[in-house]
CSV table of C-alpha atoms in Angstrom, one decimal:
chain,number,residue,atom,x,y,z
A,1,UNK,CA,21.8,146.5,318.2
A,2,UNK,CA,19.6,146.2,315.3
A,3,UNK,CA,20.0,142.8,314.5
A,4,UNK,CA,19.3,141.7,317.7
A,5,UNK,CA,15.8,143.0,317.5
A,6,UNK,CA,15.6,141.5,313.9
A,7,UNK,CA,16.3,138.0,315.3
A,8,UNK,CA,13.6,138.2,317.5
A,9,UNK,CA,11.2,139.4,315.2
A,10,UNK,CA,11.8,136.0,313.3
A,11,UNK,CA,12.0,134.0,316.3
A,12,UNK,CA,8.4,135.1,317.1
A,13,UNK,CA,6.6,133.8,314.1
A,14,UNK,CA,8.7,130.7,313.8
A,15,UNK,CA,7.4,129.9,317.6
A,16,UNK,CA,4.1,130.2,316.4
A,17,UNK,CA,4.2,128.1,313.5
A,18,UNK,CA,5.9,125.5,315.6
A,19,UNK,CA,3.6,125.4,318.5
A,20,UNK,CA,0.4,125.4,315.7
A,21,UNK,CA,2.3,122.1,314.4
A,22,UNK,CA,2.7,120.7,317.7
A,23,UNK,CA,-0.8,121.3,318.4
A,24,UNK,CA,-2.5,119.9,315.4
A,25,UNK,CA,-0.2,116.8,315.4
A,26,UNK,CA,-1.5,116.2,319.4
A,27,UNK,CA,-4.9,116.4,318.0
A,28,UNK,CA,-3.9,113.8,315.3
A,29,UNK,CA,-2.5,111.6,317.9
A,30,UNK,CA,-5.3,111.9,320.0
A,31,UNK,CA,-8.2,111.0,317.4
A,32,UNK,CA,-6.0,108.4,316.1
A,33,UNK,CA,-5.8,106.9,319.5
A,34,UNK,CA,-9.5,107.0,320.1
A,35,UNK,CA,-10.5,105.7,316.8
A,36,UNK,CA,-8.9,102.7,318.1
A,37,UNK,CA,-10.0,102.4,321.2
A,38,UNK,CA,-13.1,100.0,322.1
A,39,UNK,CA,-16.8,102.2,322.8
A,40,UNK,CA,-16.8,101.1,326.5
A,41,UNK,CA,-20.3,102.6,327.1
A,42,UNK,CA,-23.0,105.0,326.5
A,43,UNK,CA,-23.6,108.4,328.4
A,44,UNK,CA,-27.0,109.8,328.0
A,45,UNK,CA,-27.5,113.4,328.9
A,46,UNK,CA,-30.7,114.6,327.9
A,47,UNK,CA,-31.2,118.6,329.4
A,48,UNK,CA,-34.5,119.9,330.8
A,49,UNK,CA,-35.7,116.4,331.3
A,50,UNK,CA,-37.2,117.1,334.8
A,51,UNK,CA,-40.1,119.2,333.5
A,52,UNK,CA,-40.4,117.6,329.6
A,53,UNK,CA,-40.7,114.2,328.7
A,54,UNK,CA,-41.1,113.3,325.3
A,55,UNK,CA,-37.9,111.3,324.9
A,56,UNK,CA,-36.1,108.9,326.9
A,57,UNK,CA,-32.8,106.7,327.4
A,58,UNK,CA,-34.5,103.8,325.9
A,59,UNK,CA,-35.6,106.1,322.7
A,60,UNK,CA,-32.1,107.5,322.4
A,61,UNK,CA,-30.5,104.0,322.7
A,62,UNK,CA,-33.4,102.6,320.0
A,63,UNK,CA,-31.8,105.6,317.3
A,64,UNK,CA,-28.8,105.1,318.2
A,65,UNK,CA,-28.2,101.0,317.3
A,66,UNK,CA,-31.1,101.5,315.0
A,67,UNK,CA,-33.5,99.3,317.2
A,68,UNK,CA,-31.2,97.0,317.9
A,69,UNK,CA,-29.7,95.9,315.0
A,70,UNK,CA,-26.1,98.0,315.4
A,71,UNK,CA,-24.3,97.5,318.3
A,72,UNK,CA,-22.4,100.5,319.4
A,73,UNK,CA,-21.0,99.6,323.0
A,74,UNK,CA,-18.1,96.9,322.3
A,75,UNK,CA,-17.4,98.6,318.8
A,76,UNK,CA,-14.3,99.8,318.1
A,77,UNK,CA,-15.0,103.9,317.3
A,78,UNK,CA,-13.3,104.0,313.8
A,79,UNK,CA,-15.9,101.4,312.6
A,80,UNK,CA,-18.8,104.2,314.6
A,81,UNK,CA,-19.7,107.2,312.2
A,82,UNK,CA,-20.8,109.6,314.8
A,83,UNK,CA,-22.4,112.3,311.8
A,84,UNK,CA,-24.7,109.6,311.2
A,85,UNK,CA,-25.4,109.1,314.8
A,86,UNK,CA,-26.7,112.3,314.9
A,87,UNK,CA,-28.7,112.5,312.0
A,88,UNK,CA,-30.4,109.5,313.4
A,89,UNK,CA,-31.3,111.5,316.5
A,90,UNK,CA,-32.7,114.3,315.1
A,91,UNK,CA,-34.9,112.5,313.0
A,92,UNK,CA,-37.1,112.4,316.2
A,93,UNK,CA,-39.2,115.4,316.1
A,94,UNK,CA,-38.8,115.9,319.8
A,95,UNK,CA,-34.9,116.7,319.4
A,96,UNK,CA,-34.0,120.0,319.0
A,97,UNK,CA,-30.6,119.5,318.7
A,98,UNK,CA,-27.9,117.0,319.8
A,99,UNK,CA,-24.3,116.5,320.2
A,100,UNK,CA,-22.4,112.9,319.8
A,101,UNK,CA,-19.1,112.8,321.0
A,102,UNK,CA,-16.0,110.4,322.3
A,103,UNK,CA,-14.4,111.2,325.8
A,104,UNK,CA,-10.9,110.4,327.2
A,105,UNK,CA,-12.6,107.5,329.1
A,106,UNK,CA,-13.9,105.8,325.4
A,107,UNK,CA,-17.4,106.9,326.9
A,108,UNK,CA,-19.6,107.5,323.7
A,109,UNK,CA,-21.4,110.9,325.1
A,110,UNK,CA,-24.8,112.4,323.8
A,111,UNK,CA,-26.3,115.4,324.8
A,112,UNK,CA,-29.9,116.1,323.8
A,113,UNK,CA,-31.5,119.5,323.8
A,114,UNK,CA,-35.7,118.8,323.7
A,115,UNK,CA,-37.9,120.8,321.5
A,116,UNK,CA,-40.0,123.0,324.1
A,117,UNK,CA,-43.9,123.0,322.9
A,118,UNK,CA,-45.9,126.3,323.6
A,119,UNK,CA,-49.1,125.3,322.9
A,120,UNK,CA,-50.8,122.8,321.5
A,121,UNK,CA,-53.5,122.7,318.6
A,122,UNK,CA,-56.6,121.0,318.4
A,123,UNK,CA,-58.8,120.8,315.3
A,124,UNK,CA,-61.4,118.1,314.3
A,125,UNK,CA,-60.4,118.3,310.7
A,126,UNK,CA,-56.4,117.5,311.3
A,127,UNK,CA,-54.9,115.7,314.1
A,128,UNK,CA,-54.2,116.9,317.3
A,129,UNK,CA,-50.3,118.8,317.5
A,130,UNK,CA,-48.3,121.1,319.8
A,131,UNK,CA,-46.3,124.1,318.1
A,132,UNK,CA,-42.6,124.3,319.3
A,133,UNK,CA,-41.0,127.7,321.0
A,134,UNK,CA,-39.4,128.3,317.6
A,135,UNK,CA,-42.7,128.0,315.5
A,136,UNK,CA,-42.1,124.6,314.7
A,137,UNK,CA,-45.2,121.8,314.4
A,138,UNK,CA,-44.2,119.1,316.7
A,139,UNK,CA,-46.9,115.4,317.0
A,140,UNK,CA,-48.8,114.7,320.3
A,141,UNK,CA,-46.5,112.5,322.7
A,142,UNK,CA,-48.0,108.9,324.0
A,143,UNK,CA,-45.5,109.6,326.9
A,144,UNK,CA,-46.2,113.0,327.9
A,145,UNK,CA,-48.9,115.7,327.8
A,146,UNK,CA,-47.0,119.0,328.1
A,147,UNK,CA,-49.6,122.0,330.2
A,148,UNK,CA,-49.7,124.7,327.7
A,149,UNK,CA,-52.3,127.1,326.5
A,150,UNK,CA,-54.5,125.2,323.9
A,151,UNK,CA,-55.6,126.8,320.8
A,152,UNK,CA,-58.9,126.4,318.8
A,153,UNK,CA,-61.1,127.6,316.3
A,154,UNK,CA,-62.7,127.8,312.9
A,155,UNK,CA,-59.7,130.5,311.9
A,156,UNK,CA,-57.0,128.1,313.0
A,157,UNK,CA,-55.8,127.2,309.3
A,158,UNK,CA,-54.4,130.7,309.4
A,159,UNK,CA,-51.7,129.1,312.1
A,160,UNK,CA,-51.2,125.9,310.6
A,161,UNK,CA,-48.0,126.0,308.5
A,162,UNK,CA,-45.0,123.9,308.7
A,163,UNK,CA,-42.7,126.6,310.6
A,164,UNK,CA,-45.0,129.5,311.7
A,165,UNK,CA,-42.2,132.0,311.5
A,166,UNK,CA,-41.6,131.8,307.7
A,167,UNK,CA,-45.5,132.7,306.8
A,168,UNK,CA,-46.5,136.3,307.8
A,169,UNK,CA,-49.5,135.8,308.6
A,170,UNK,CA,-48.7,132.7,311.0
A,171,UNK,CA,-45.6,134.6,312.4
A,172,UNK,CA,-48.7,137.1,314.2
A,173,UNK,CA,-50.5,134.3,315.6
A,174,UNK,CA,-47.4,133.2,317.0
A,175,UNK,CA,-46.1,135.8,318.3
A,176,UNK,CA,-48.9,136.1,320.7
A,177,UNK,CA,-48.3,132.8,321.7
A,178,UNK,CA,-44.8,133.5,322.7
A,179,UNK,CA,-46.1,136.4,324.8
A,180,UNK,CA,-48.1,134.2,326.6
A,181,UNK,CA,-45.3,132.0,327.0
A,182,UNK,CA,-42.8,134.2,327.8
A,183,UNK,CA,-44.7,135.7,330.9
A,184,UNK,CA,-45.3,134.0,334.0
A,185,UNK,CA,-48.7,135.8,334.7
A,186,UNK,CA,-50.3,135.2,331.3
A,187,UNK,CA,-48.9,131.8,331.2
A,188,UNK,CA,-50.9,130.9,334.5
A,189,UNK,CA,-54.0,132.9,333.5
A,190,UNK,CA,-54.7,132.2,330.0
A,191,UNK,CA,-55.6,128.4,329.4
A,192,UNK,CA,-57.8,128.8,325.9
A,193,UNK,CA,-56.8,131.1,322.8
A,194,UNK,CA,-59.7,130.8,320.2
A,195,UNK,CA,-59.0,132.3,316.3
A,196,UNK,CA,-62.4,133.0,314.5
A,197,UNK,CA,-63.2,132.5,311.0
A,198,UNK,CA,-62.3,136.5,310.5
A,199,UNK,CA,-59.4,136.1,312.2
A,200,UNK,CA,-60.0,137.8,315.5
A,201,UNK,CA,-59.0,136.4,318.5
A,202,UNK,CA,-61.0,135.4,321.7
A,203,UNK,CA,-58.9,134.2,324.6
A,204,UNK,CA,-60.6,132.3,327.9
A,205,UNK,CA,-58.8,133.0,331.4
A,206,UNK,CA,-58.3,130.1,334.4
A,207,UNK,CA,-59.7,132.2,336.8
A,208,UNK,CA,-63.2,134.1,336.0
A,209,UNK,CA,-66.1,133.3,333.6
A,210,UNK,CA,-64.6,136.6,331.4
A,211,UNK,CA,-64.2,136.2,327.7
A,212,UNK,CA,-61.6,138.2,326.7
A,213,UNK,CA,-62.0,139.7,323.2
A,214,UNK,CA,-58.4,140.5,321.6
A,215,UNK,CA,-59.3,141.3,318.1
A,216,UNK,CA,-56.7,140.8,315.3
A,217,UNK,CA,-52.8,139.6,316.4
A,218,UNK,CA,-51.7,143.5,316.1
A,219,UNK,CA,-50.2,145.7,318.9
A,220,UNK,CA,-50.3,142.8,320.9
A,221,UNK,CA,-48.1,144.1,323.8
A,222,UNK,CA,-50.3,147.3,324.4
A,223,UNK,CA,-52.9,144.6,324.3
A,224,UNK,CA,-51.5,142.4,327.3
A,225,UNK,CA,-50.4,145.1,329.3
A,226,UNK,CA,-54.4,146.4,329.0
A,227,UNK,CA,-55.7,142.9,330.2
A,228,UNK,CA,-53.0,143.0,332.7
A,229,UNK,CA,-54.5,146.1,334.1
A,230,UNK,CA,-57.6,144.5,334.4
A,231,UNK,CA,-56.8,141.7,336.2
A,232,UNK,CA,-54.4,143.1,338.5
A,233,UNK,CA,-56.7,146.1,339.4
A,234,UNK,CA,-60.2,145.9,338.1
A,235,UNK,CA,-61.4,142.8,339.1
A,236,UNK,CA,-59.8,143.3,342.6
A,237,UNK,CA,-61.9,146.1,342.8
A,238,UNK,CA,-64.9,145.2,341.3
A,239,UNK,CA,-65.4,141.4,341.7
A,240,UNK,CA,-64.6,138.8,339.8
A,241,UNK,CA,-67.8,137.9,338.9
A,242,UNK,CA,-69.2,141.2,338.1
A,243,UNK,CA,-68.1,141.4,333.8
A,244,UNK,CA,-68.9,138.7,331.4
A,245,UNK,CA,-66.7,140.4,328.8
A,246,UNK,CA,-63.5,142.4,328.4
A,247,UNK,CA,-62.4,143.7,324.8
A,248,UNK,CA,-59.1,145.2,324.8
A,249,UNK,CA,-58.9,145.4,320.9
A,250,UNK,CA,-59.5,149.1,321.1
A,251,UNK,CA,-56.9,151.2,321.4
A,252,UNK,CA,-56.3,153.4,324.7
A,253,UNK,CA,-59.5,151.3,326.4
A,254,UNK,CA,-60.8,148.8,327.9
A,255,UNK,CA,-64.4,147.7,327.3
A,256,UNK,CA,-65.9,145.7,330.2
A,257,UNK,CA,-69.6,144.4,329.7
C-alpha cells in the first residue's frame, strides 16, 4: 500500500523535470528556427499615435537601418541584433520605451510607447522645451506642437533640472503640474503657470481676465479644490468679470479682489 503512494510521489517530480526539458528544448528549436529564417518585413506599432505625434514610421524605419545604411528586411535574423535595435530607438527622446521582437510569420515587430509631455517651458535665456509626464525634459518637435499648459517666469530655473523628480525642489513644481494634468477641469481652464523670482506661483485661467495667485507649490490639493470652488460657484454667482484677482495661498480662504 505504501509503496504505491511512494511511487507516485517520484513520478510527480520526474514529470516535472521532463516536461521543463521538453519545454525549454521547444523554445531552443523555435529561436533556432527563426534565427534562420529571412526578416520578411517590418511591423510598426507605435501606441497613442492618434492624439501625439512626435515620431513616425519613416523615423522608426531611419533608427532602425541607421538611415539607410543597414538593411533589415531581406536579412536573415541571426545576422539582426535586436538589443541593439532597441537601443537605437530609444536614443530618440520622444520614445518612452520600446519593444523589438520576431513573430511566427518572420515579421520583425516594434512597439513604441511615446513620451507624453505635460507642459511645455519657455524661457528667453534657454531654448524652448516640453517636460515629460514622468519629469523628464523632452526638445520641441518640428512635427508636432503638443496643447499643454505653458510655463514661464523669472523663477523658472527652480524647474529646470534634467529629471524634475530627483531635485526636491523641482519635484514641487512638478507636482503641481501633474495636477493640472491629471484633471480634466484644470487641464481645460489653466493655460499659463508663471514662477516668480521668490518662487511663488501665479497661474492665468482660459476663461476670465482673473489672475490667480497660488503662492509657493505647498498643499497644493487644498489649493485646487479652493480655485475649484471658485470657479464652479463664485463666478456663476457673481460674474465673471466682476474679480481681477483670486489668491488661494491662504489657508481655509479665498481672497477675491
Amino acid at each position: 500500500m505504501f509503496g504505491g503512494l511512494g511511487k507516485i510521489k517520484l513520478r510527480t517530480p520526474v514529470k516535472i523535470l521532463a516536461g521543463a526539458l521538453c519545454f525549454f528544448i521547444l523554445i531552443g528549436f523555435v529561436e533556432n528556427k527563426q534565427h534562420n529564417k529571412v526578416c520578411s518585413g517590418i511591423n510598426i506599432h507605435i501606441e497613442d499615435a492618434y492624439d501625439t505625434y512626435f515620431i513616425n514610421d519613416i523615423d522608426v524605419l531611419a533608427l532602425l537601418t541607421n538611415n539607410g545604411t543597414e538593411r533589415i528586411d531581406g536579412q536573415y535574423f541571426k545576422e539582426i541584433n535586436l538589443k541593439n535595435l532597441e537601443l537605437r530607438l530609444k536614443t530618440n527622446k520622444f520614445v518612452k520605451s520600446c519593444q523589438v521582437y520576431v513573430d511566427l510569420m518572420g515579421k520583425l515587430n516594434v512597439i513604441i510607447q511615446q513620451n507624453r509631455p505635460i507642459a511645455r517651458v519657455t524661457d528667453s535665456h534657454v531654448p524652448d522645451a516640453y517636460i515629460s509626464e514622468d519629469g523628464e525634459i523632452l526638445p520641441l518637435s518640428e512635427r508636432f506642437t503638443a496643447r499643454v499648459v505653458l510655463v514661464e517666469g523669472r523663477g523658472l530655473k527652480k524647474l529646470l533640472h534634467k529629471n524634475l523628480q530627483a531635485d526636491s525642489t523641482a519635484k514641487e513644481y512638478f507636482e503641481l503640474l501633474q495636477q493640472i494634468d491629471n484633471e480634466r477641469f484644470f487641464k481645460a481652464l489653466i493655460t499659463q503657470v508663471v514662477i516668480l523670482e521668490d518662487g511663488t506661483i501665479q497661474m492665468y485661467p482660459q476663461l476670465g481676465r482673473q489672475i490667480i495667485e497660488f503662492g509657493t507649490p505647498t498643499d497644493i490639493k487644498r489649493k485646487f479644490e479652493k480655485i475649484r470652488i471658485f470657479y464652479q460657484k463664485v463666478m456663476p454667482a457673481q460674474g465673471w468679470n466682476r474679480y481681477r484677482r483670486v489668491n488661494v495661498a491662504y489657508q481655509n480662504q479665498i481672497v477675491c479682489e
